[in-house]
Structure formats: structure tokens, C-alpha cells
PDB file of C-alpha atoms in Angstrom:
ATOM      1  CA  MET S  61      -7.362  -8.232  -1.687  1.00 85.00           C
ATOM      2  CA  LYS S  62      -4.615  -7.494   0.791  1.00 91.00           C
ATOM      3  CA  ILE S  63      -3.039  -4.964  -1.674  1.00 95.00           C
ATOM      4  CA  LEU S  64      -6.433  -3.270  -2.106  1.00 94.00           C
ATOM      5  CA  ILE S  65      -6.755  -2.869   1.674  1.00 94.00           C
ATOM      6  CA  ILE S  66      -3.171  -1.334   1.869  1.00 95.00           C
ATOM      7  CA  ILE S  67      -4.002   1.102  -1.050  1.00 96.00           C
ATOM      8  CA  ILE S  68      -7.280   2.287   0.379  1.00 95.00           C
ATOM      9  CA  ARG S  69      -5.894   2.546   3.938  1.00 96.00           C
ATOM     10  CA  THR S  70      -2.870   4.496   2.734  1.00 97.00           C
ATOM     11  CA  LEU S  71      -4.908   6.804   0.477  1.00 96.00           C
ATOM     12  CA  ILE S  72      -7.362   7.678   3.318  1.00 96.00           C
ATOM     13  CA  GLY S  73      -4.444   8.099   5.685  1.00 96.00           C
ATOM     14  CA  LEU S  74      -2.583  10.443   3.312  1.00 97.00           C
ATOM     15  CA  LEU S  75      -5.783  12.461   2.677  1.00 95.00           C
ATOM     16  CA  LEU S  76      -6.483  12.945   6.333  1.00 96.00           C
ATOM     17  CA  LEU S  77      -2.941  13.790   7.123  1.00 96.00           C
ATOM     18  CA  PHE S  78      -2.740  16.317   4.328  1.00 95.00           C
ATOM     19  CA  VAL S  79      -5.885  18.067   5.423  1.00 93.00           C
ATOM     20  CA  SER S  80      -5.036  18.173   8.977  1.00 94.00           C
ATOM     21  CA  VAL S  81      -1.396  19.346   8.615  1.00 95.00           C
ATOM     22  CA  GLY S  82      -2.558  21.920   6.188  1.00 93.00           C
ATOM     23  CA  PHE S  83      -5.067  23.248   8.796  1.00 88.00           C
ATOM     24  CA  PHE S  84      -2.562  23.365  11.619  1.00 91.00           C
ATOM     25  CA  LEU S  85       0.282  24.928   9.649  1.00 93.00           C
ATOM     26  CA  LYS S  86      -2.082  27.160   7.652  1.00 87.00           C
ATOM     27  CA  LEU S  87      -0.803  25.862   4.291  1.00 87.00           C
ATOM     28  CA  MET S  88      -4.117  26.128   2.432  1.00 79.00           C
ATOM     29  CA  PRO S  89      -5.936  29.382   1.700  1.00 76.00           C
ATOM     30  CA  GLU S  90      -9.254  30.045   3.449  1.00 70.00           C
ATOM     31  CA  PRO S  91     -12.168  28.968   1.360  1.00 65.00           C
ATOM     32  CA  VAL S  92     -14.477  31.655   0.072  1.00 63.00           C
ATOM     33  CA  ASP S  93     -17.649  31.316   2.199  1.00 65.00           C
ATOM     34  CA  THR S  94     -21.018  32.042   0.648  1.00 66.00           C
ATOM     35  CA  GLY S  95     -24.568  31.488   1.626  1.00 68.00           C
ATOM     36  CA  ASN S  96     -25.459  28.593   3.949  1.00 67.00           C
ATOM     37  CA  PHE S  97     -21.850  27.410   4.186  1.00 69.00           C
ATOM     38  CA  LYS S  98     -20.817  30.827   5.532  1.00 70.00           C
ATOM     39  CA  ALA S  99     -23.346  30.491   8.333  1.00 70.00           C
ATOM     40  CA  PHE S 100     -22.151  26.964   9.194  1.00 70.00           C
ATOM     41  CA  ASP S 101     -18.449  27.958   8.963  1.00 70.00           C
ATOM     42  CA  VAL S 102     -19.016  30.960  11.303  1.00 72.00           C
ATOM     43  CA  GLY S 103     -20.743  28.716  13.837  1.00 71.00           C
ATOM     44  CA  VAL S 104     -17.954  26.102  13.865  1.00 71.00           C
ATOM     45  CA  VAL S 105     -15.151  28.601  13.901  1.00 70.00           C
ATOM     46  CA  SER S 106     -16.691  30.664  16.659  1.00 74.00           C
ATOM     47  CA  SER S 107     -16.742  27.592  18.895  1.00 76.00           C
ATOM     48  CA  GLU S 108     -12.974  27.808  18.854  1.00 79.00           C
ATOM     49  CA  TYR S 109     -12.411  24.200  19.905  1.00 83.00           C
ATOM     50  CA  MET S 110     -14.417  22.184  17.262  1.00 85.00           C
ATOM     51  CA  MET S 111     -12.035  22.507  14.312  1.00 86.00           C
ATOM     52  CA  PRO S 112      -8.776  21.838  16.200  1.00 89.00           C
ATOM     53  CA  LEU S 113     -10.452  18.852  17.924  1.00 91.00           C
ATOM     54  CA  ALA S 114     -11.624  17.403  14.542  1.00 91.00           C
ATOM     55  CA  LYS S 115      -8.391  18.114  12.726  1.00 92.00           C
ATOM     56  CA  GLY S 116      -6.424  16.545  15.688  1.00 95.00           C
ATOM     57  CA  ILE S 117      -8.473  13.444  15.382  1.00 96.00           C
ATOM     58  CA  GLU S 118      -7.991  13.412  11.621  1.00 96.00           C
ATOM     59  CA  LEU S 119      -4.211  13.746  12.188  1.00 96.00           C
ATOM     60  CA  LEU S 120      -4.033  10.826  14.675  1.00 97.00           C
ATOM     61  CA  CYS S 121      -6.235   8.622  12.464  1.00 97.00           C
ATOM     62  CA  GLY S 122      -4.299   9.556   9.311  1.00 96.00           C
ATOM     63  CA  LEU S 123      -1.104   8.456  11.014  1.00 97.00           C
ATOM     64  CA  ALA S 124      -2.740   5.260  12.229  1.00 96.00           C
ATOM     65  CA  PHE S 125      -3.858   4.447   8.711  1.00 97.00           C
ATOM     66  CA  ILE S 126      -0.533   5.166   7.128  1.00 96.00           C
ATOM     67  CA  PHE S 127       1.507   3.213   9.709  1.00 96.00           C
ATOM     68  CA  ASP S 128      -0.996   0.407  10.042  1.00 93.00           C
ATOM     69  CA  CYS S 129      -1.304   0.849  13.814  1.00 94.00           C
ATOM     70  CA  TYR S 130      -4.727   0.759  15.539  1.00 93.00           C
ATOM     71  CA  VAL S 131      -6.618   0.816  12.236  1.00 94.00           C
ATOM     72  CA  THR S 132      -9.682  -0.682  13.903  1.00 94.00           C
ATOM     73  CA  LEU S 133      -9.780   2.030  16.496  1.00 94.00           C
ATOM     74  CA  ALA S 134      -9.023   4.737  14.000  1.00 95.00           C
ATOM     75  CA  SER S 135     -11.810   3.635  11.630  1.00 95.00           C
ATOM     76  CA  ILE S 136     -14.431   3.863  14.385  1.00 94.00           C
ATOM     77  CA  LEU S 137     -12.971   7.069  15.745  1.00 95.00           C
ATOM     78  CA  ILE S 138     -12.962   8.839  12.307  1.00 96.00           C
ATOM     79  CA  LEU S 139     -16.385   7.583  11.229  1.00 96.00           C
ATOM     80  CA  PRO S 140     -18.497  10.431  12.736  1.00 95.00           C
ATOM     81  CA  ILE S 141     -16.164  12.984  11.293  1.00 95.00           C
ATOM     82  CA  ILE S 142     -16.263  11.415   7.805  1.00 96.00           C
ATOM     83  CA  LEU S 143     -20.034  11.164   8.046  1.00 96.00           C
ATOM     84  CA  ASN S 144     -20.194  14.932   8.951  1.00 91.00           C
ATOM     85  CA  ILE S 145     -17.920  15.783   5.984  1.00 91.00           C
ATOM     86  CA  LEU S 146     -20.127  13.684   3.672  1.00 94.00           C
ATOM     87  CA  PHE S 147     -23.349  15.474   4.804  1.00 91.00           C
ATOM     88  CA  LEU S 148     -21.655  18.864   4.671  1.00 87.00           C
ATOM     89  CA  ASP S 149     -20.401  18.242   1.128  1.00 86.00           C
ATOM     90  CA  TYR S 150     -23.776  16.900   0.052  1.00 90.00           C
ATOM     91  CA  TYR S 151     -25.793  19.823   1.247  1.00 84.00           C
ATOM     92  CA  LEU S 152     -23.393  22.787   1.119  1.00 81.00           C
ATOM     93  CA  THR S 153     -20.342  22.126  -1.132  1.00 81.00           C
ATOM     94  CA  PRO S 154     -21.357  19.449  -3.704  1.00 85.00           C
ATOM     95  CA  GLN S 155     -18.080  19.994  -5.775  1.00 87.00           C
ATOM     96  CA  ALA S 156     -16.146  18.165  -3.051  1.00 86.00           C
ATOM     97  CA  LEU S 157     -18.586  15.225  -2.828  1.00 92.00           C
ATOM     98  CA  PRO S 158     -16.541  12.653  -4.784  1.00 94.00           C
ATOM     99  CA  ILE S 159     -13.686  12.904  -2.204  1.00 94.00           C
ATOM    100  CA  SER S 160     -16.034  12.572   0.824  1.00 95.00           C
ATOM    101  CA  ILE S 161     -17.840   9.571  -0.855  1.00 96.00           C
ATOM    102  CA  PHE S 162     -14.425   7.920  -1.288  1.00 96.00           C
ATOM    103  CA  LEU S 163     -13.644   8.524   2.354  1.00 96.00           C
ATOM    104  CA  PHE S 164     -17.010   7.107   3.449  1.00 96.00           C
ATOM    105  CA  ILE S 165     -16.990   4.032   1.329  1.00 97.00           C
ATOM    106  CA  GLY S 166     -13.253   3.393   1.970  1.00 96.00           C
ATOM    107  CA  ASN S 167     -13.718   3.598   5.641  1.00 96.00           C
ATOM    108  CA  PHE S 168     -16.623   1.188   5.646  1.00 95.00           C
ATOM    109  CA  PHE S 169     -14.546  -1.136   3.452  1.00 96.00           C
ATOM    110  CA  LEU S 170     -11.895  -1.084   6.135  1.00 95.00           C
ATOM    111  CA  ILE S 171     -14.431  -1.724   8.860  1.00 94.00           C
ATOM    112  CA  TYR S 172     -15.777  -4.666   6.847  1.00 94.00           C
ATOM    113  CA  LYS S 173     -12.442  -6.083   6.411  1.00 93.00           C
ATOM    114  CA  HIS S 174     -11.561  -5.836  10.121  1.00 92.00           C
ATOM    115  CA  TRP S 175     -15.019  -6.937  11.239  1.00 92.00           C
ATOM    116  CA  ASN S 176     -13.598  -9.748  13.416  1.00 92.00           C
ATOM    117  CA  ASN S 177     -12.107  -7.142  15.586  1.00 90.00           C
ATOM    118  CA  TYR S 178     -15.495  -5.376  16.103  1.00 89.00           C
ATOM    119  CA  LYS S 179     -17.537  -8.570  16.910  1.00 87.00           C
ATOM    120  CA  ARG S 180     -17.091  -8.199  20.641  1.00 86.00           C
ATOM    121  CA  LEU S 181     -18.248  -4.598  20.588  1.00 82.00           C
ATOM    122  CA  PHE S 182     -21.670  -5.624  19.051  1.00 80.00           C
ATOM    123  CA  ALA S 183     -22.174  -8.778  20.971  1.00 82.00           C
ATOM    124  CA  VAL S 184     -25.309  -8.952  23.062  1.00 85.00           C
ATOM    125  CA  LYS S 185     -24.770 -10.185  26.613  1.00 78.00           C
TER     126      LYS S 185
END
């Protein structure tokens, strides 16, 4: 089980790192926007801070997953971004859905395996 945790953590970390570094260094071509995705993309890009903020969090969490530092914090921090990626892919770009499903299930698997670290967060006082 420990090897499975390492594999999933590393794959998620590499994926997040690849996408965020590609965004900041402009290594990937701009996707062709059509229909509803174009409207969404125009809104996000026009805010000017949203994409760099999300990609910065992806970069930090990717590094945390790869180097096995602060994985508990990184899993919770990246969860809203992965959830947004999952819904975006489901509704607007279904061809990328398998990757986002892997990110979502893999992150929940890591949260489940580190659940003892989260117990104090959810304790009722």
C-alpha cells in the first residue's frame, strides 16, 4: 500500500508541476477556444490574477507531493482547484475528463490515507 501511495502522490505532483511550469514559461500552445469554453476562458483570463494564483498553488502543491513535504496541507489546498478542473472538464472539455478524474480520485485517496492528520480539523468542540 505504501508503494501505491508513493506512485499516486508522485504522479499527481508531476502532473501539477508540468501544467504549472508550462503555464508560467509558456511552453504549451494556447488551446483553441470555442463555444462556452471561450466565454469561460475570457472571463478567467480577464481577471488577470485568477490563473497565476491557481497555477502558483498547483506549482507549490506539485512540489509538496513530489518531495513528500506537507502532503496533508497540499491535499486540502489543491482540492478546490481539482474540483473546479473536474467540473470544467465535465461540462466544457470532456476529452480531458480522464485526467481530471484521476486527479480527483487520487487526491481523495491521499486524503483518506492521511486521515489521522485531519481528525483535529473535523473534531466538534
